[in-house]
mmCIF file of C-alpha atoms in Angstrom:
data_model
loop_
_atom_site.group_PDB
_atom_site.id
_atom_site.type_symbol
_atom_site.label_atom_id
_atom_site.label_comp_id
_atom_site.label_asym_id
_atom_site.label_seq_id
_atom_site.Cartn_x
_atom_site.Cartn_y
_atom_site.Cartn_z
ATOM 1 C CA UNK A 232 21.660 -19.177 18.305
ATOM 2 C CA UNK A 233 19.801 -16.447 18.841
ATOM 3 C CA UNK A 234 20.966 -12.845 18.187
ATOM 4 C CA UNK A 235 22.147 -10.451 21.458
ATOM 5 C CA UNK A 236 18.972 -7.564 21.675
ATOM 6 C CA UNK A 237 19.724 -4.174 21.172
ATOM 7 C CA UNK A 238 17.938 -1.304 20.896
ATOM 8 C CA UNK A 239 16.766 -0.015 17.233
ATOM 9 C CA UNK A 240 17.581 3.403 18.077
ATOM 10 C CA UNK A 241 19.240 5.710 20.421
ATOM 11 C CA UNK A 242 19.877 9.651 20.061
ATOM 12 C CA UNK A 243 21.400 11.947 22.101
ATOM 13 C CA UNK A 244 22.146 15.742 21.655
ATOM 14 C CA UNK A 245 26.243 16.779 21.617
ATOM 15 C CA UNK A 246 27.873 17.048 24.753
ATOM 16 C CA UNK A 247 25.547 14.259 26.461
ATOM 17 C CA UNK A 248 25.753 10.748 27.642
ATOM 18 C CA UNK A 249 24.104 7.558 26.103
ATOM 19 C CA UNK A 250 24.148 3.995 26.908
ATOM 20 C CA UNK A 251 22.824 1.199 24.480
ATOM 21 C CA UNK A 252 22.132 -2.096 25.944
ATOM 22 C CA UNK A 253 22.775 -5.580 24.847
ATOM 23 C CA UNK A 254 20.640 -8.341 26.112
ATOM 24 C CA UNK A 255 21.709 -11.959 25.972
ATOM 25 C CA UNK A 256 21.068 -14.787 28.109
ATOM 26 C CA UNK A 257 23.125 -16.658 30.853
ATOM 27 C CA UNK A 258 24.597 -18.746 28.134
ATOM 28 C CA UNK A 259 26.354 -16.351 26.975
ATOM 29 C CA UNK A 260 26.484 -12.617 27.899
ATOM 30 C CA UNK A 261 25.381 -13.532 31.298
ATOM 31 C CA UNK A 262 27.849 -16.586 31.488
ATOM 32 C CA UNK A 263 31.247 -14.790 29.935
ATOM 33 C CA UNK A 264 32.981 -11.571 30.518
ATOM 34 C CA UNK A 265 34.009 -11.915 26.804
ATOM 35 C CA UNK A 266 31.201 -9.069 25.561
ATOM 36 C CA UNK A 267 32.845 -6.440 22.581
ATOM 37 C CA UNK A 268 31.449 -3.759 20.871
ATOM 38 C CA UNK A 269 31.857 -2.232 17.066
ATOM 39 C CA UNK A 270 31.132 1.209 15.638
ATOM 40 C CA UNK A 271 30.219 1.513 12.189
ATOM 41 C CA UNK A 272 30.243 4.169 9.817
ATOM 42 C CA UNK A 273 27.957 3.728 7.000
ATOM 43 C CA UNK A 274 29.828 1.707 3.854
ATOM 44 C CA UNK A 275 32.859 1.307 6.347
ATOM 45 C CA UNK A 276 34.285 -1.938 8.202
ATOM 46 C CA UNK A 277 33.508 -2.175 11.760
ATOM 47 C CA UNK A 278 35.714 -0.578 13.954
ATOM 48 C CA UNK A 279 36.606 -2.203 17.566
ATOM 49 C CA UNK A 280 35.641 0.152 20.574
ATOM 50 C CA UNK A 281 35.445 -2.221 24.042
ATOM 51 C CA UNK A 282 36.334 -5.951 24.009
ATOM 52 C CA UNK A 283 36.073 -8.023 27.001
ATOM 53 C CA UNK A 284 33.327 -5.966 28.981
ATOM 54 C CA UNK A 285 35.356 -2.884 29.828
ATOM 55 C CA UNK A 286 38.424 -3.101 27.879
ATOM 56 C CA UNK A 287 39.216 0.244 25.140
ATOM 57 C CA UNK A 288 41.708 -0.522 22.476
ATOM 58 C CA UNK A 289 44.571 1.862 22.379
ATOM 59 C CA UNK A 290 43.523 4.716 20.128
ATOM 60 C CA UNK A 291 39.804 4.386 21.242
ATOM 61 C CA UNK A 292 38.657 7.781 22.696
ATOM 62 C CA UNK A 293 37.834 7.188 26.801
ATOM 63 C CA UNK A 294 34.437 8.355 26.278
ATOM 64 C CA UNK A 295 33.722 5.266 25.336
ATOM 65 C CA UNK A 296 33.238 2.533 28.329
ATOM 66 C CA UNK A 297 31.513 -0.443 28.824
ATOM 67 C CA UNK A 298 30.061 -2.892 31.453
ATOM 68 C CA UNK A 299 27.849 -5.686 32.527
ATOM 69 C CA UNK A 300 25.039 -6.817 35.103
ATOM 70 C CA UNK A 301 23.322 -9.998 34.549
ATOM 71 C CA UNK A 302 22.561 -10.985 30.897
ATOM 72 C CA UNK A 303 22.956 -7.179 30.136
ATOM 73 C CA UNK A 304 26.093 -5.614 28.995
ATOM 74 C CA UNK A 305 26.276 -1.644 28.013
ATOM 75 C CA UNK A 306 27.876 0.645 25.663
ATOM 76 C CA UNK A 307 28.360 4.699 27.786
ATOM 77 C CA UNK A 308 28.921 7.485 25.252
ATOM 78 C CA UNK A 309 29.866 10.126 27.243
ATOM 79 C CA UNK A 310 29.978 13.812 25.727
ATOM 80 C CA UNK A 311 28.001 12.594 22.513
ATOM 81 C CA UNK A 312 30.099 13.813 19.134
ATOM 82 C CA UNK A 313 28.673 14.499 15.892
ATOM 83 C CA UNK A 314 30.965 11.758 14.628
ATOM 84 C CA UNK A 315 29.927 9.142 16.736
ATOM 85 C CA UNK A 316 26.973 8.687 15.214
ATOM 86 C CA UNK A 317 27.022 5.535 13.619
ATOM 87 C CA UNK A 318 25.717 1.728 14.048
ATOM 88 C CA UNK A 319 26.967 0.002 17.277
ATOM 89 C CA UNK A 320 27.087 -3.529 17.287
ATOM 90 C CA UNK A 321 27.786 -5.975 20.691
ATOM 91 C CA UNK A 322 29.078 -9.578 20.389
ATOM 92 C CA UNK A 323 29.290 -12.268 22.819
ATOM 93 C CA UNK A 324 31.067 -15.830 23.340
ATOM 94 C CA UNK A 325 28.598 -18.352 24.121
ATOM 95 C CA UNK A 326 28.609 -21.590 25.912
ATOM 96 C CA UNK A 327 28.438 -23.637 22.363
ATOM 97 C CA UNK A 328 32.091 -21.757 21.762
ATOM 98 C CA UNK A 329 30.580 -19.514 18.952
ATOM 99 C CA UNK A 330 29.679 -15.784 18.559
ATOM 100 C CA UNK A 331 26.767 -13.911 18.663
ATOM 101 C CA UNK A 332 26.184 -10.562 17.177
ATOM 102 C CA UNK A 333 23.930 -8.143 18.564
ATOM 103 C CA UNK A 334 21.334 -6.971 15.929
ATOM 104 C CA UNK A 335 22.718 -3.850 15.953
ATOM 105 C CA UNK A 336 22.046 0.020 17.407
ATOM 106 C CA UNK A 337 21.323 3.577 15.065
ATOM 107 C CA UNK A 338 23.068 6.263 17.118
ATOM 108 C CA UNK A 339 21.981 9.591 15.996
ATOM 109 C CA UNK A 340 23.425 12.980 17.534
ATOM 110 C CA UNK A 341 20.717 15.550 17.251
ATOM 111 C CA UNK B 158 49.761 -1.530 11.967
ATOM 112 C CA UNK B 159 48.259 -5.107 10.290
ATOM 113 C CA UNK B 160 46.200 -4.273 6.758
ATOM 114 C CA UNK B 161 43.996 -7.289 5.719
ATOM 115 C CA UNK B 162 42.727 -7.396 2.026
ATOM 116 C CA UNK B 163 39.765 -9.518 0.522
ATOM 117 C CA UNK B 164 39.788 -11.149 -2.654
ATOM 118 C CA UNK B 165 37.639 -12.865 -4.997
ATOM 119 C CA UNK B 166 34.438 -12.779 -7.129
ATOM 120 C CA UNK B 167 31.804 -10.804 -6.290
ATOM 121 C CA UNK B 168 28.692 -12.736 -8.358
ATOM 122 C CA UNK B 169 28.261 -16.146 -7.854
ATOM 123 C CA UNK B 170 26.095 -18.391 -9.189
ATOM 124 C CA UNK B 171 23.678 -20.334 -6.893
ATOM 125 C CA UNK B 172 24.348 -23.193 -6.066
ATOM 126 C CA UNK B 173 27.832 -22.778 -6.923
ATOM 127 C CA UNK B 174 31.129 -22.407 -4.244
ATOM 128 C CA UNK B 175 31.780 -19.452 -2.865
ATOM 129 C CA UNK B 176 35.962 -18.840 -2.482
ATOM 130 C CA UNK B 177 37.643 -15.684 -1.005
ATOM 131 C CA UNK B 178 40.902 -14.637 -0.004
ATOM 132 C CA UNK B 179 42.444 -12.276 3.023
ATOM 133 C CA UNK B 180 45.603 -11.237 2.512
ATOM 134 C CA UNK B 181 47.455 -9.929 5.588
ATOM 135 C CA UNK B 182 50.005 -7.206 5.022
ATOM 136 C CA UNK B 183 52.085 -5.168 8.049
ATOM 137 C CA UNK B 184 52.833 -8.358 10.378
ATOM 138 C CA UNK B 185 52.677 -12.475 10.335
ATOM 139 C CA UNK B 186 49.533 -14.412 10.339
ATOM 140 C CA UNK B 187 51.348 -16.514 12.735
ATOM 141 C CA UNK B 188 50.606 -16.646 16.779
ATOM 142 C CA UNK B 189 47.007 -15.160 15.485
ATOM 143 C CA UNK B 190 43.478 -16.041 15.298
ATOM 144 C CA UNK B 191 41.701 -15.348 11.639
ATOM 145 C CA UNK B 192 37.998 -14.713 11.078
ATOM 146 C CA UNK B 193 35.509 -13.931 8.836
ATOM 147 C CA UNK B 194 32.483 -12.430 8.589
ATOM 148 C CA UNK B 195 29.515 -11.246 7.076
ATOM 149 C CA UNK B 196 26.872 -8.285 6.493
ATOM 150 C CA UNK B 197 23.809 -8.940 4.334
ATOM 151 C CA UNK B 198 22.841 -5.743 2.985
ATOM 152 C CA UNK B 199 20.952 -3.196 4.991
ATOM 153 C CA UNK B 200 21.347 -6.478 7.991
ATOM 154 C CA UNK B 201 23.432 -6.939 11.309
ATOM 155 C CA UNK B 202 26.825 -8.914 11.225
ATOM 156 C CA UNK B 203 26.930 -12.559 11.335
ATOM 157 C CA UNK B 204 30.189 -14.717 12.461
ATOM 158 C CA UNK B 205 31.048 -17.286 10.219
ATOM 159 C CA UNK B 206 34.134 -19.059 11.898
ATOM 160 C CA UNK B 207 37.852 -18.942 12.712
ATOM 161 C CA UNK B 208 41.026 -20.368 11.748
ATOM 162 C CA UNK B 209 44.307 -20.550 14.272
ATOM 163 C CA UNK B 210 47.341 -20.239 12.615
ATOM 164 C CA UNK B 211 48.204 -23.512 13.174
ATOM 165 C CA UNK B 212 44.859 -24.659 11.195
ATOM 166 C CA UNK B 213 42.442 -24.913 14.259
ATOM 167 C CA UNK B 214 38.924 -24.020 13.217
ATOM 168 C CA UNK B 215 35.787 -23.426 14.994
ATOM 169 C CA UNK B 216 32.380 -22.354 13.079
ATOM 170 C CA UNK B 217 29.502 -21.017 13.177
ATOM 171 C CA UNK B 218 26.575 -23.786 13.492
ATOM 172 C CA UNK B 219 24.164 -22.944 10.951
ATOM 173 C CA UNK B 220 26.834 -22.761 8.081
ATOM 174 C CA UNK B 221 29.393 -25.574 9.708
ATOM 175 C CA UNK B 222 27.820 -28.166 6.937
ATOM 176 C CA UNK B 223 28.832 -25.787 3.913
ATOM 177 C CA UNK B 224 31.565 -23.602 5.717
ATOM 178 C CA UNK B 225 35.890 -23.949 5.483
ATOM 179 C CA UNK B 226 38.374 -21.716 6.519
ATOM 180 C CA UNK B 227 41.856 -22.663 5.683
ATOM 181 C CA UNK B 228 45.506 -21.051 6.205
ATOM 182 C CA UNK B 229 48.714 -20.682 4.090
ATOM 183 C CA UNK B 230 51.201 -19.409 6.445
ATOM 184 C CA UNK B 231 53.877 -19.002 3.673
ATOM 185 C CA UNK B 232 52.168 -16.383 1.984
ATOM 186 C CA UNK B 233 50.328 -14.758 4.637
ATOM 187 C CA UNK B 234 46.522 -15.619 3.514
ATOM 188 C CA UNK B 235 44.021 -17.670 5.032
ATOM 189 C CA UNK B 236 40.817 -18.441 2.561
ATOM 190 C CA UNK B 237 37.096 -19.079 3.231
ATOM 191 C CA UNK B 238 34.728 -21.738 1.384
ATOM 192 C CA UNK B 239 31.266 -21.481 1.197
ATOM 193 C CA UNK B 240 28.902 -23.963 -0.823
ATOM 194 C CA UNK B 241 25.686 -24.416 -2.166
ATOM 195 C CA UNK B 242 25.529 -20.636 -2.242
ATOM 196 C CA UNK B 243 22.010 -18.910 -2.771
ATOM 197 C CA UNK B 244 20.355 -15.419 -2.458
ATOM 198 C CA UNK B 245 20.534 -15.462 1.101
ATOM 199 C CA UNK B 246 24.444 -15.778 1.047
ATOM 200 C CA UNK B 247 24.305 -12.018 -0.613
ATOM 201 C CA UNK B 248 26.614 -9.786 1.914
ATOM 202 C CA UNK B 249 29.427 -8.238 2.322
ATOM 203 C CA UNK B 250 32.577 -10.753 3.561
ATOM 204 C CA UNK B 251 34.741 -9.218 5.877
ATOM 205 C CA UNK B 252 38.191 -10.793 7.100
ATOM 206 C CA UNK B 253 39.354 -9.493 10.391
ATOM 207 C CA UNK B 254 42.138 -10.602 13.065
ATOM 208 C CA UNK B 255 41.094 -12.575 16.452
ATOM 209 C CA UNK B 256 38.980 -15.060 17.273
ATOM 210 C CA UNK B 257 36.781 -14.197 19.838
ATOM 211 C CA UNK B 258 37.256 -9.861 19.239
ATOM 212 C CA UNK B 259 38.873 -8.585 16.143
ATOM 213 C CA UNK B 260 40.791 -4.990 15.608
ATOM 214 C CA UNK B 261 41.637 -4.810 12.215
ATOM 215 C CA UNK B 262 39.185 -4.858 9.423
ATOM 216 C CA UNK B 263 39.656 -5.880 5.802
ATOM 217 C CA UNK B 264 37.483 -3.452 4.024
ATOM 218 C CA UNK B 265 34.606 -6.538 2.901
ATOM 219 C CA UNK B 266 34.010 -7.147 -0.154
ATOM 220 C CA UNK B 267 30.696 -7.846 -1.692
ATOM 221 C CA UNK B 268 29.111 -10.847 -2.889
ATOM 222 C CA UNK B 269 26.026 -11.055 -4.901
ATOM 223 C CA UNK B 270 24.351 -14.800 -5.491
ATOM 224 C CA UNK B 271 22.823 -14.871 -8.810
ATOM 225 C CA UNK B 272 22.472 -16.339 -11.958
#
């Protein structure tokens, strides 16, 4: 199994949007609307942001969204924080009922 | 608000068996799913398997031969076995609640394979 594509790195400046992307195939990403996402502080466990495409957690702040086309589900930032810099990582079901991680995305607020 | 809490050695020998506990505090490991999983260092995360409550497991493929999750209900743990450990097995074990998305965290615990 493969792991989901992400990009190494994304950076924004406060106040503005970013979206990272997670890449899979149409066995799983593609085939499932069962796509989640974790932030990451550095020495921290991950924390849950989106689960099932477009779901936020209670708690989770709603500038934070997600969504999918194809094989490619995204991660929206919107008015980029200082503290939401951090590693994002996306997981997926697949059609072998596992998981698949994403290899994981460096967020850095300039 | 469920706490989970990893136990167990943090060097292991290769070869040996690799056995850690998650405790869950703050609500019953019952009607849940139970997962664990891993961070090699400076690495992405990496899903080893699930356990239902009622002992159900699903794992992941490349560690199913040397991979078991089990579940004791009356003390509100479920445990993870991993064999034939070597260096690539170094990572931080994490324990988490769900099965297929998980929103609460044990804080991991390290584990170092080496003699």
């Amino acid at each position: 199994q493969s792991a989901l594509t992400q990009p190494a790195s994304v950076s924004g400046s406060p106040g503005q949007s970013i979206t990272i992307s997670c890449t899979g195939t149409s066995s799983d990403v593609g085939a499932y609307d069962y796509v989640s996402w974790y932030q990451q502080h550095p020495g921290k466990a991950p924390k849950l942001v989106i689960y099932d495409v477009t779901n936020r957690p209670s708690g989770v702040s709603n500038r934070f969204s997600g969504s999918k086309s194809g094989n490619t589900a995204s991660l929206t930032i919107s008015g980029l924080q200082a503290e939401d810099e951090a590693d994002y990582y996306c997981t997926s079901y697949t059609s072998s009922n596992t998981y698949v991680f994403g290899i994981g995305t460096k967020v850095t607020v300039l | 608000q469920v706490q989970l809490q990893e136990s167990g050695p943090g060097l292991v020998k290769p070869s040996e068996t690799l056995s850690l506990t998650c405790t869950v505090s703050g609500g019953s490991i019952s009607n849940n799913y139970w997962s664990w999983i891993r961070q090699s260092p400076g690495k992405g995360l990496e899903w080893i398997g699930y356990i239902y409550f009622t002992g159900t497991t699903n794992y992941n493929p490349s560690l199913k031969s040397r991979v078991s999750i089990s579940v004791d209900t009356s003390n509100n743990q479920f445990s993870l076995k991993l064999t034939s450990m070597t260096a690539a097995d170094t990572a931080v074990y994490f324990c988490a609640r769900g099965g297929g998305w998980w929103g609460s965290w044990g804080q991991g615990t390290l584990v170092t394979v080496s003699s």
